[in-house]
CSV table of N, CA and C in Angstrom, one decimal:
chain,number,residue,atom,x,y,z
C,1,MET,N,68.6,165.1,-97.1
C,1,MET,CA,68.1,164.4,-98.3
C,1,MET,C,67.4,163.3,-97.9
C,2,PRO,N,66.4,163.2,-98.8
C,2,PRO,CA,65.2,162.0,-98.4
C,2,PRO,C,66.1,160.6,-98.5
C,3,SER,N,65.5,159.5,-98.0
C,3,SER,CA,66.3,158.3,-98.1
C,3,SER,C,65.8,157.4,-99.4
C,4,GLU,N,64.6,157.8,-100.0
C,4,GLU,CA,64.4,157.1,-101.2
C,4,GLU,C,64.4,158.1,-102.3
C,5,PRO,N,64.5,157.8,-103.5
C,5,PRO,CA,64.5,158.7,-104.5
C,5,PRO,C,63.3,159.4,-104.9
C,6,ALA,N,63.3,160.7,-105.2
C,6,ALA,CA,62.0,161.5,-105.5
C,6,ALA,C,62.4,162.2,-106.6
C,7,PRO,N,61.4,162.0,-107.8
C,7,PRO,CA,61.6,162.6,-108.9
C,7,PRO,C,61.5,164.4,-108.9
C,8,ILE,N,62.1,165.0,-109.6
C,8,ILE,CA,62.1,166.6,-109.8
C,8,ILE,C,61.8,166.9,-111.0
C,9,SER,N,61.1,167.9,-111.2
C,9,SER,CA,60.7,168.8,-112.5
C,9,SER,C,62.1,169.0,-113.5
C,10,ASP,N,61.9,169.2,-114.6
C,10,ASP,CA,63.0,169.6,-115.4
C,10,ASP,C,63.4,171.0,-114.8
C,11,ASP,N,62.7,171.8,-114.5
C,11,ASP,CA,63.1,173.3,-114.1
C,11,ASP,C,63.6,173.0,-112.7
C,12,ALA,N,63.3,172.2,-111.8
C,12,ALA,CA,64.3,172.1,-110.5
C,12,ALA,C,65.5,171.3,-110.7
C,13,ARG,N,65.5,170.6,-111.8
C,13,ARG,CA,67.0,169.8,-112.1
C,13,ARG,C,67.7,170.9,-112.7
C,14,HIS,N,67.3,171.7,-113.6
C,14,HIS,CA,68.3,172.8,-114.2
C,14,HIS,C,68.6,174.0,-113.2
C,15,ALA,N,67.8,174.3,-112.1
C,15,ALA,CA,68.0,175.2,-111.1
C,15,ALA,C,69.1,174.4,-110.1
C,16,LEU,N,69.2,173.0,-109.8
C,16,LEU,CA,70.3,172.5,-109.1
C,16,LEU,C,71.6,172.5,-109.8
C,17,GLU,N,71.2,172.3,-111.2
C,17,GLU,CA,72.7,171.9,-112.0
C,17,GLU,C,73.4,173.4,-111.9
C,18,GLN,N,72.6,174.6,-112.2
C,18,GLN,CA,73.0,175.9,-112.3
C,18,GLN,C,73.7,176.0,-110.9
C,19,GLU,N,73.0,175.8,-109.6
C,19,GLU,CA,73.6,176.1,-108.5
C,19,GLU,C,74.9,175.3,-108.3
C,20,ARG,N,74.9,174.0,-108.8
C,20,ARG,CA,76.2,173.2,-108.6
C,20,ARG,C,77.3,173.7,-109.2
C,21,ALA,N,77.1,174.3,-110.4
C,21,ALA,CA,77.9,175.0,-111.2
C,21,ALA,C,78.5,176.3,-110.7
C,22,ASP,N,77.6,177.1,-110.2
C,22,ASP,CA,77.9,178.1,-109.3
C,22,ASP,C,78.8,177.9,-108.1
C,23,LEU,N,78.3,177.0,-107.5
C,23,LEU,CA,79.0,176.4,-106.1
C,23,LEU,C,80.5,176.1,-106.6
C,24,ARG,N,80.7,175.3,-107.7
C,24,ARG,CA,82.1,174.7,-108.3
C,24,ARG,C,82.9,175.9,-108.6
C,25,THR,N,82.5,177.0,-109.2
C,25,THR,CA,83.2,178.0,-109.6
C,25,THR,C,83.4,178.9,-108.3
C,26,GLU,N,82.5,178.9,-107.3
C,26,GLU,CA,83.0,179.7,-106.0
C,26,GLU,C,84.3,178.9,-105.4
C,27,ARG,N,83.9,177.5,-105.3
C,27,ARG,CA,84.8,176.6,-104.7
C,27,ARG,C,86.5,177.0,-105.1
C,28,GLY,N,86.4,177.0,-106.6
C,28,GLY,CA,87.7,177.1,-107.1
C,28,GLY,C,88.2,178.6,-106.9
C,29,ARG,N,87.4,179.5,-106.8
C,29,ARG,CA,87.9,180.9,-106.3
C,29,ARG,C,88.5,180.8,-104.7
C,30,VAL,N,87.6,180.1,-104.0
C,30,VAL,CA,88.1,179.9,-102.3
C,30,VAL,C,89.3,178.9,-102.4
C,31,ALA,N,89.5,178.0,-103.2
C,31,ALA,CA,90.6,177.2,-103.0
C,31,ALA,C,91.7,177.8,-103.5
C,32,ALA,N,91.7,178.6,-104.5
C,32,ALA,CA,93.0,179.4,-105.0
C,32,ALA,C,93.4,180.3,-104.0
C,33,THR,N,92.7,180.7,-102.9
C,33,THR,CA,93.3,181.6,-102.1
C,33,THR,C,93.8,181.0,-100.8
C,34,LEU,N,93.7,179.6,-100.7
C,34,LEU,CA,94.3,178.8,-99.5
C,34,LEU,C,95.7,178.6,-99.8
C,35,ARG,N,96.7,178.5,-98.9
C,35,ARG,CA,98.1,178.7,-98.8
C,35,ARG,C,98.3,177.1,-98.8
C,36,GLY,N,99.5,176.6,-99.3
C,36,GLY,CA,100.0,175.3,-99.4
C,36,GLY,C,100.5,175.0,-97.9
C,37,SER,N,100.5,173.5,-97.8
C,37,SER,CA,100.9,173.3,-96.4
C,37,SER,C,102.4,173.8,-95.8
C,38,ASP,N,103.1,173.9,-96.9
C,38,ASP,CA,104.7,174.6,-96.3
C,38,ASP,C,104.6,176.0,-96.4
C,39,ASP,N,103.6,176.8,-96.8
C,39,ASP,CA,103.8,178.1,-96.6
C,39,ASP,C,103.3,178.7,-95.2
C,40,GLU,N,104.1,179.8,-95.0
C,40,GLU,CA,103.8,180.4,-93.5
C,40,GLU,C,102.7,181.3,-93.6
C,41,VAL,N,101.7,180.9,-92.6
C,41,VAL,CA,100.4,181.7,-92.3
C,41,VAL,C,100.7,183.0,-92.1
C,42,GLY,N,101.6,183.5,-91.1
C,42,GLY,CA,101.7,184.9,-90.6
C,42,GLY,C,101.2,185.1,-89.3
C,43,ASP,N,100.7,186.1,-89.0
C,43,ASP,CA,100.0,186.5,-87.5
C,43,ASP,C,98.7,185.9,-87.4
C,44,ARG,N,98.0,185.9,-86.2
C,44,ARG,CA,97.0,185.3,-85.8
C,44,ARG,C,95.7,185.7,-86.7
C,45,ALA,N,95.6,186.9,-87.1
C,45,ALA,CA,94.7,187.4,-88.3
C,45,ALA,C,94.8,186.5,-89.5
C,46,ASP,N,95.9,186.4,-89.9
C,46,ASP,CA,96.2,185.6,-91.3
C,46,ASP,C,95.7,184.1,-90.9
C,47,ALA,N,96.1,183.8,-89.9
C,47,ALA,CA,95.7,182.1,-89.5
C,47,ALA,C,94.1,182.0,-89.3
C,48,ALA,N,93.5,183.1,-88.8
C,48,ALA,CA,92.1,183.0,-88.7
C,48,ALA,C,91.5,183.0,-90.0
C,49,ASP,N,92.0,184.1,-90.7
C,49,ASP,CA,91.4,184.0,-92.1
C,49,ASP,C,91.4,182.6,-93.1
C,50,GLU,N,92.8,182.1,-92.9
C,50,GLU,CA,92.8,181.0,-93.6
C,50,GLU,C,91.9,179.9,-93.0
C,51,LEU,N,91.8,179.7,-91.6
C,51,LEU,CA,90.7,178.9,-91.3
C,51,LEU,C,89.2,179.1,-91.8
C,52,GLN,N,89.2,180.3,-91.7
C,52,GLN,CA,87.4,180.7,-92.4
C,52,GLN,C,87.6,180.2,-93.8
C,53,ARG,N,88.1,180.5,-94.5
C,53,ARG,CA,88.4,180.0,-95.9
C,53,ARG,C,88.2,178.4,-96.2
C,54,ALA,N,89.0,177.9,-95.0
C,54,ALA,CA,88.9,176.4,-95.2
C,54,ALA,C,87.7,175.9,-94.7
C,55,ASP,N,87.1,176.6,-93.9
C,55,ASP,CA,85.6,176.2,-93.4
C,55,ASP,C,84.6,176.5,-94.3
C,56,THR,N,84.8,177.6,-95.1
C,56,THR,CA,84.1,177.9,-96.3
C,56,THR,C,84.3,176.9,-97.4
C,57,LEU,N,85.2,176.3,-97.7
C,57,LEU,CA,85.6,175.3,-98.5
C,57,LEU,C,84.9,174.0,-98.2
C,58,ARG,N,85.0,173.7,-97.0
C,58,ARG,CA,84.2,172.5,-96.7
C,58,ARG,C,82.7,172.6,-96.7
C,59,LYS,N,82.3,173.9,-96.5
C,59,LYS,CA,80.5,174.0,-96.8
C,59,LYS,C,80.3,173.9,-98.1
C,60,LEU,N,81.3,174.5,-98.9
C,60,LEU,CA,80.9,174.3,-100.6
C,60,LEU,C,81.0,173.1,-100.9
C,61,ASP,N,81.9,172.1,-100.5
C,61,ASP,CA,82.1,170.9,-100.8
C,61,ASP,C,80.5,170.1,-100.5
C,62,ALA,N,80.2,170.5,-99.1
C,62,ALA,CA,79.2,169.6,-98.6
C,62,ALA,C,77.7,169.9,-99.5
C,63,ARG,N,77.7,171.2,-99.9
C,63,ARG,CA,76.5,171.5,-100.7
C,63,ARG,C,76.6,170.9,-102.0
C,64,ILE,N,77.8,170.8,-102.6
C,64,ILE,CA,78.0,170.3,-104.0
C,64,ILE,C,77.6,168.8,-103.7
C,65,ALA,N,78.2,168.3,-102.8
C,65,ALA,CA,77.8,166.5,-102.7
C,65,ALA,C,76.3,166.5,-102.5
C,66,ASP,N,75.6,167.2,-101.6
C,66,ASP,CA,73.9,167.2,-101.4
C,66,ASP,C,73.6,167.2,-102.9
C,67,ILE,N,73.8,168.3,-103.6
C,67,ILE,CA,73.1,168.4,-104.8
C,67,ILE,C,73.5,167.2,-105.6
C,68,THR,N,74.6,166.9,-106.0
C,68,THR,CA,75.2,165.9,-106.6
C,68,THR,C,74.3,164.5,-106.2
C,69,THR,N,74.0,164.2,-105.2
C,69,THR,CA,73.3,163.1,-104.6
C,69,THR,C,71.9,163.3,-105.1
C,70,ARG,N,71.4,164.4,-104.8
C,70,ARG,CA,69.8,164.8,-105.1
C,70,ARG,C,69.7,164.7,-106.6
C,71,LEU,N,70.6,164.9,-107.3
C,71,LEU,CA,70.3,164.8,-108.8
C,71,LEU,C,70.5,163.3,-109.3
C,72,THR,N,71.4,162.6,-108.7
C,72,THR,CA,71.5,161.0,-108.8
C,72,THR,C,70.4,160.5,-108.7
C,73,ARG,N,69.7,160.9,-107.4
C,73,ARG,CA,68.4,160.1,-106.6
C,73,ARG,C,67.4,160.4,-107.6
C,74,ALA,N,67.3,161.5,-108.1
C,74,ALA,CA,66.1,162.1,-109.0
C,74,ALA,C,66.0,161.2,-110.4
C,75,ALA,N,67.5,161.0,-111.0
C,75,ALA,CA,67.6,160.4,-112.1
C,75,ALA,C,67.1,158.8,-111.9
C,76,ASP,N,67.5,158.3,-110.8
C,76,ASP,CA,67.1,157.0,-110.4
C,76,ASP,C,65.7,156.7,-110.2
C,77,ALA,N,64.9,157.8,-110.0
C,77,ALA,CA,63.4,157.8,-109.5
C,77,ALA,C,62.8,157.7,-110.8
C,78,GLY,N,63.4,158.6,-111.8
C,78,GLY,CA,62.8,158.8,-113.0
C,78,GLY,C,61.7,160.0,-112.9
C,79,PRO,N,60.9,160.1,-113.9
C,79,PRO,CA,60.1,161.3,-114.1
C,79,PRO,C,59.0,161.5,-113.2
C,80,PRO,N,58.4,162.8,-112.6
C,80,PRO,CA,57.4,162.9,-111.7
C,80,PRO,C,56.2,162.2,-112.1
C,81,PRO,N,55.4,161.8,-111.2
C,81,PRO,CA,54.4,160.9,-111.6
C,81,PRO,C,53.2,161.8,-112.3
C,82,THR,N,52.5,161.2,-113.2
C,82,THR,CA,51.5,161.7,-113.9
C,82,THR,C,50.2,161.4,-113.6
C,83,ASP,N,49.9,160.5,-112.7
C,83,ASP,CA,48.5,160.1,-112.5
C,83,ASP,C,48.1,160.5,-110.9
C,84,ALA,N,49.2,160.9,-110.2
C,84,ALA,CA,48.8,161.3,-108.9
C,84,ALA,C,49.7,162.4,-108.4
C,85,VAL,N,49.4,163.3,-107.5
C,85,VAL,CA,50.3,164.3,-107.0
C,85,VAL,C,51.5,163.7,-106.4
C,86,GLY,N,52.7,164.2,-106.6
C,86,GLY,CA,54.1,163.5,-105.9
C,86,GLY,C,55.0,164.7,-106.0
C,87,VAL,N,56.0,164.4,-105.3
C,87,VAL,CA,57.3,165.5,-105.4
C,87,VAL,C,57.6,165.4,-106.9
C,88,GLY,N,57.8,166.7,-107.4
C,88,GLY,CA,58.1,166.8,-108.6
C,88,GLY,C,57.0,167.3,-109.7
C,89,SER,N,55.7,167.0,-109.1
C,89,SER,CA,54.6,167.3,-109.8
C,89,SER,C,54.3,168.6,-110.0
C,90,SER,N,53.6,169.0,-111.0
C,90,SER,CA,53.1,170.4,-111.2
C,90,SER,C,51.7,170.2,-111.1
C,91,VAL,N,51.0,170.8,-110.2
C,91,VAL,CA,49.4,170.8,-110.1
C,91,VAL,C,48.8,172.0,-110.0
C,92,THR,N,47.6,171.9,-110.8
C,92,THR,CA,46.6,173.2,-110.6
C,92,THR,C,45.6,172.6,-109.7
C,93,VAL,N,45.3,173.7,-108.7
C,93,VAL,CA,44.2,173.7,-107.7
C,93,VAL,C,43.2,174.6,-107.9
C,94,ARG,N,42.0,174.3,-107.3
C,94,ARG,CA,41.0,175.5,-107.6
C,94,ARG,C,40.7,175.8,-106.0
C,95,TYR,N,40.6,176.9,-105.7
C,95,TYR,CA,40.3,177.3,-104.2
C,95,TYR,C,38.8,177.5,-104.3
C,96,GLY,N,37.9,177.7,-103.1
C,96,GLY,CA,36.5,177.8,-102.8
C,96,GLY,C,36.3,178.9,-103.3
C,97,ASP,N,36.9,180.1,-103.6
C,97,ASP,CA,36.5,181.2,-104.4
C,97,ASP,C,36.4,181.2,-105.7
C,98,GLY,N,36.9,180.0,-106.4
C,98,GLY,CA,36.9,179.7,-107.7
C,98,GLY,C,38.2,180.2,-108.4
C,99,SER,N,39.1,180.9,-107.9
C,99,SER,CA,40.5,181.1,-108.4
C,99,SER,C,41.3,179.9,-108.3
C,100,GLU,N,42.3,179.9,-109.3
C,100,GLU,CA,43.1,178.4,-109.5
C,100,GLU,C,44.7,179.1,-109.6
C,101,GLU,N,45.3,178.1,-109.0
C,101,GLU,CA,46.8,178.5,-108.9
C,101,GLU,C,47.6,177.0,-109.3
C,102,THR,N,48.7,177.3,-110.1
C,102,THR,CA,49.5,176.1,-110.4
C,102,THR,C,50.8,176.2,-110.0
C,103,PHE,N,51.4,175.2,-109.5
C,103,PHE,CA,52.5,175.1,-108.7
C,103,PHE,C,53.2,173.8,-108.7
C,104,GLU,N,54.4,173.7,-108.5
C,104,GLU,CA,55.1,172.4,-108.3
C,104,GLU,C,55.2,171.9,-107.0
C,105,ILE,N,55.3,170.8,-106.7
C,105,ILE,CA,55.5,170.0,-105.3
C,105,ILE,C,56.9,169.8,-105.4
C,106,GLY,N,57.6,170.5,-104.3
C,106,GLY,CA,58.9,170.3,-104.1
C,106,GLY,C,59.4,169.7,-102.7
C,107,GLU,N,60.6,169.2,-102.5
C,107,GLU,CA,61.0,168.6,-101.4
C,107,GLU,C,61.6,169.7,-100.5
C,108,ARG,N,61.9,170.7,-100.9
C,108,ARG,CA,62.7,171.8,-100.4
C,108,ARG,C,62.3,173.1,-100.7
C,109,ALA,N,61.9,174.2,-99.9
C,109,ALA,CA,61.6,175.4,-100.4
C,109,ALA,C,62.9,176.2,-101.0
C,110,VAL,N,62.6,177.0,-101.9
C,110,VAL,CA,63.6,177.8,-103.0
C,110,VAL,C,62.9,179.1,-102.6
C,111,ALA,N,63.6,180.1,-102.0
C,111,ALA,CA,63.2,181.4,-101.9
C,111,ALA,C,62.8,182.2,-102.9
C,112,SER,N,63.5,182.2,-104.0
C,112,SER,CA,63.1,182.8,-105.2
C,112,SER,C,62.0,182.0,-106.1
C,113,ASP,N,61.6,181.1,-105.6
C,113,ASP,CA,60.4,180.2,-106.6
C,113,ASP,C,59.3,180.2,-105.6
C,114,ARG,N,58.3,181.3,-106.2
C,114,ARG,CA,57.0,181.5,-105.6
C,114,ARG,C,56.2,180.5,-106.1
C,115,ALA,N,56.4,179.6,-107.0
C,115,ALA,CA,55.5,178.6,-107.7
C,115,ALA,C,55.9,177.2,-107.3
C,116,LEU,N,56.4,177.2,-106.1
C,116,LEU,CA,56.8,175.9,-105.2
C,116,LEU,C,56.2,175.9,-104.0
C,117,VAL,N,55.4,174.5,-103.6
C,117,VAL,CA,54.8,174.2,-102.4
C,117,VAL,C,55.6,172.9,-102.1
C,118,THR,N,56.2,172.9,-100.9
C,118,THR,CA,56.9,172.0,-100.5
C,118,THR,C,56.1,170.9,-100.0
C,119,ALA,N,56.4,169.4,-100.2
C,119,ALA,CA,55.8,168.5,-99.9
C,119,ALA,C,55.3,168.2,-98.5
C,120,ASP,N,56.1,168.8,-97.6
C,120,ASP,CA,56.3,168.6,-96.1
C,120,ASP,C,55.2,169.9,-95.6
C,121,SER,N,54.8,170.9,-96.2
C,121,SER,CA,53.9,172.2,-96.0
C,121,SER,C,52.4,171.4,-95.9
C,122,PRO,N,51.6,172.1,-95.1
C,122,PRO,CA,50.1,171.7,-95.0
C,122,PRO,C,49.6,171.4,-96.4
C,123,LEU,N,49.4,172.3,-97.4
C,123,LEU,CA,49.0,172.0,-98.5
C,123,LEU,C,49.6,170.8,-99.3
C,124,GLY,N,51.0,171.1,-99.3
C,124,GLY,CA,51.7,170.0,-100.2
C,124,GLY,C,51.4,168.5,-99.5
C,125,HIS,N,51.4,168.3,-98.2
C,125,HIS,CA,51.1,167.1,-97.6
C,125,HIS,C,49.8,166.6,-98.0
C,126,ALA,N,48.8,167.6,-97.9
C,126,ALA,CA,47.4,167.2,-98.4
C,126,ALA,C,47.2,166.9,-99.6
C,127,LEU,N,48.0,167.3,-100.6
C,127,LEU,CA,47.8,167.1,-102.1
C,127,LEU,C,48.8,165.5,-102.2
C,128,LEU,N,49.7,165.2,-101.7
C,128,LEU,CA,50.4,163.9,-102.1
C,128,LEU,C,49.4,163.0,-102.3
C,129,GLY,N,49.5,162.3,-103.3
C,129,GLY,CA,48.8,161.0,-103.7
C,129,GLY,C,47.3,161.2,-104.3
C,130,ARG,N,47.0,162.6,-104.3
C,130,ARG,CA,45.8,163.0,-104.9
C,130,ARG,C,45.6,162.8,-106.3
C,131,ARG,N,44.5,162.9,-107.0
C,131,ARG,CA,44.4,163.0,-108.2
C,131,ARG,C,43.4,164.1,-108.7
C,132,PRO,N,43.4,164.3,-110.0
C,132,PRO,CA,42.4,165.4,-110.7
C,132,PRO,C,41.0,165.0,-110.1
C,133,GLY,N,40.2,166.0,-109.5
C,133,GLY,CA,38.9,165.8,-109.2
C,133,GLY,C,38.8,165.8,-107.7
C,134,ASP,N,39.9,165.1,-106.9
C,134,ASP,CA,39.8,165.1,-105.4
C,134,ASP,C,40.0,166.5,-104.8
C,135,THR,N,39.2,166.3,-103.6
C,135,THR,CA,39.3,167.7,-102.9
C,135,THR,C,39.7,167.4,-101.7
C,136,VAL,N,40.7,168.2,-101.2
C,136,VAL,CA,41.5,168.3,-99.9
C,136,VAL,C,41.3,169.4,-98.9
C,137,THR,N,41.3,169.1,-97.6
C,137,THR,CA,41.1,170.4,-96.9
C,137,THR,C,42.6,170.2,-96.0
C,138,TYR,N,43.0,171.5,-95.8
C,138,TYR,CA,44.4,171.6,-94.9
C,138,TYR,C,44.2,172.9,-94.1
C,139,ASP,N,45.1,172.9,-93.0
C,139,ASP,CA,45.1,174.2,-92.2
C,139,ASP,C,46.1,175.1,-92.7
C,140,THR,N,45.7,176.4,-92.5
C,140,THR,CA,46.6,177.6,-92.8
C,140,THR,C,46.4,178.4,-91.5
C,141,PRO,N,47.3,179.5,-91.4
C,141,PRO,CA,47.2,180.3,-90.3
C,141,PRO,C,45.9,181.0,-90.3
C,142,GLU,N,45.1,181.1,-91.4
C,142,GLU,CA,43.8,181.9,-91.4
C,142,GLU,C,42.8,180.8,-90.9
C,143,GLY,N,42.9,179.6,-90.9
C,143,GLY,CA,42.1,178.3,-90.6
C,143,GLY,C,42.0,177.3,-91.7
C,144,ARG,N,41.0,176.6,-91.7
C,144,ARG,CA,41.1,175.5,-92.7
C,144,ARG,C,40.5,176.0,-94.1
C,145,THR,N,41.3,175.3,-95.0
C,145,THR,CA,41.0,175.6,-96.5
C,145,THR,C,40.6,174.5,-97.2
C,146,THR,N,39.9,174.6,-98.2
C,146,THR,CA,39.7,173.6,-99.1
C,146,THR,C,40.2,173.7,-100.5
C,147,VAL,N,40.6,172.9,-101.2
C,147,VAL,CA,41.2,172.9,-102.6
C,147,VAL,C,40.9,171.9,-103.4
C,148,THR,N,40.6,171.9,-104.8
C,148,THR,CA,40.1,170.8,-105.7
C,148,THR,C,41.5,170.6,-106.6
C,149,VAL,N,41.9,169.4,-106.7
C,149,VAL,CA,42.9,169.4,-107.7
C,149,VAL,C,42.1,169.4,-109.2
C,150,VAL,N,42.8,170.2,-109.9
C,150,VAL,CA,42.1,170.5,-111.2
C,150,VAL,C,43.1,169.6,-112.3
C,151,SER,N,44.2,169.8,-112.3
C,151,SER,CA,44.8,169.0,-113.2
C,151,SER,C,46.1,168.6,-112.7
C,152,LEU,N,46.9,167.7,-113.3
C,152,LEU,CA,48.3,167.6,-112.9
C,152,LEU,C,49.2,167.8,-114.4
C,153,GLY,N,50.4,168.4,-114.3
C,153,GLY,CA,51.4,168.6,-115.4
C,153,GLY,C,51.1,169.9,-115.9
C,154,GLY,N,51.7,170.6,-116.8
C,154,GLY,CA,51.5,171.9,-117.2
C,154,GLY,C,52.6,172.9,-116.6
C,155,ALA,N,52.8,174.1,-116.9
C,155,ALA,CA,53.7,175.1,-116.4
C,155,ALA,C,53.4,175.4,-114.8
C,156,ALA,N,54.2,175.5,-114.1
C,156,ALA,CA,54.2,175.9,-112.7
C,156,ALA,C,54.4,177.2,-112.7
C,157,ASP,N,53.7,178.3,-113.4
C,157,ASP,CA,53.9,179.5,-113.6
C,157,ASP,C,53.6,180.6,-112.4
C,158,GLY,N,53.1,180.0,-111.3
C,158,GLY,CA,52.8,180.9,-110.3
C,158,GLY,C,51.4,181.2,-110.0
C,159,ARG,N,51.3,182.0,-108.9
C,159,ARG,CA,50.0,182.4,-108.5
C,159,ARG,C,49.0,183.2,-109.4
C,160,GLN,N,47.8,182.7,-109.6
C,160,GLN,CA,46.7,183.3,-110.3
C,160,GLN,C,45.8,183.7,-109.4
C,161,GLY,N,45.8,183.6,-108.0
C,161,GLY,CA,45.0,184.1,-107.0
C,161,GLY,C,44.8,183.1,-106.1
C,162,GLY,N,44.0,183.5,-105.1
C,162,GLY,CA,43.8,182.3,-104.1
C,162,GLY,C,44.7,182.4,-102.9
C,163,THR,N,44.7,181.6,-101.8
C,163,THR,CA,45.7,181.5,-100.7
C,163,THR,C,46.1,180.2,-100.3
C,164,PRO,N,47.5,180.0,-100.7
C,164,PRO,CA,47.8,178.5,-100.7
C,164,PRO,C,48.0,178.1,-99.1
């Protein structure tokens, strides 16, 4: 998690809240399978299984805490900026071939979110702090690419063409 608060979009907030709710449900299921401290564990396989469930519980607790911290920090940071690209911003860019793409600048990649560009990616990093009309150049595996910031705000509904 970043050290200073960073805003997130409503969609990202809802996704984190849903993930946290799912993790809490899973945590409840795992916790229900753990034996009490005075219960006999049984053979080594039972003991190993019990340790595995306890480890799973610790990992779930850590992820729940991370999400809770992220949501709290996002609330402290307020809404994403509207005058310049920042974490949480929805931005539309135009590539050299004229195609446009709208996506959100996020702090962390989400495999299922094809409309998200992380702030530490070459494109995300190049866009931070830019305003509509600004042109930036960044490196891709295919070489240097230039995009122009068309607008901020609007729905990050994914790729309409071009190469991020």
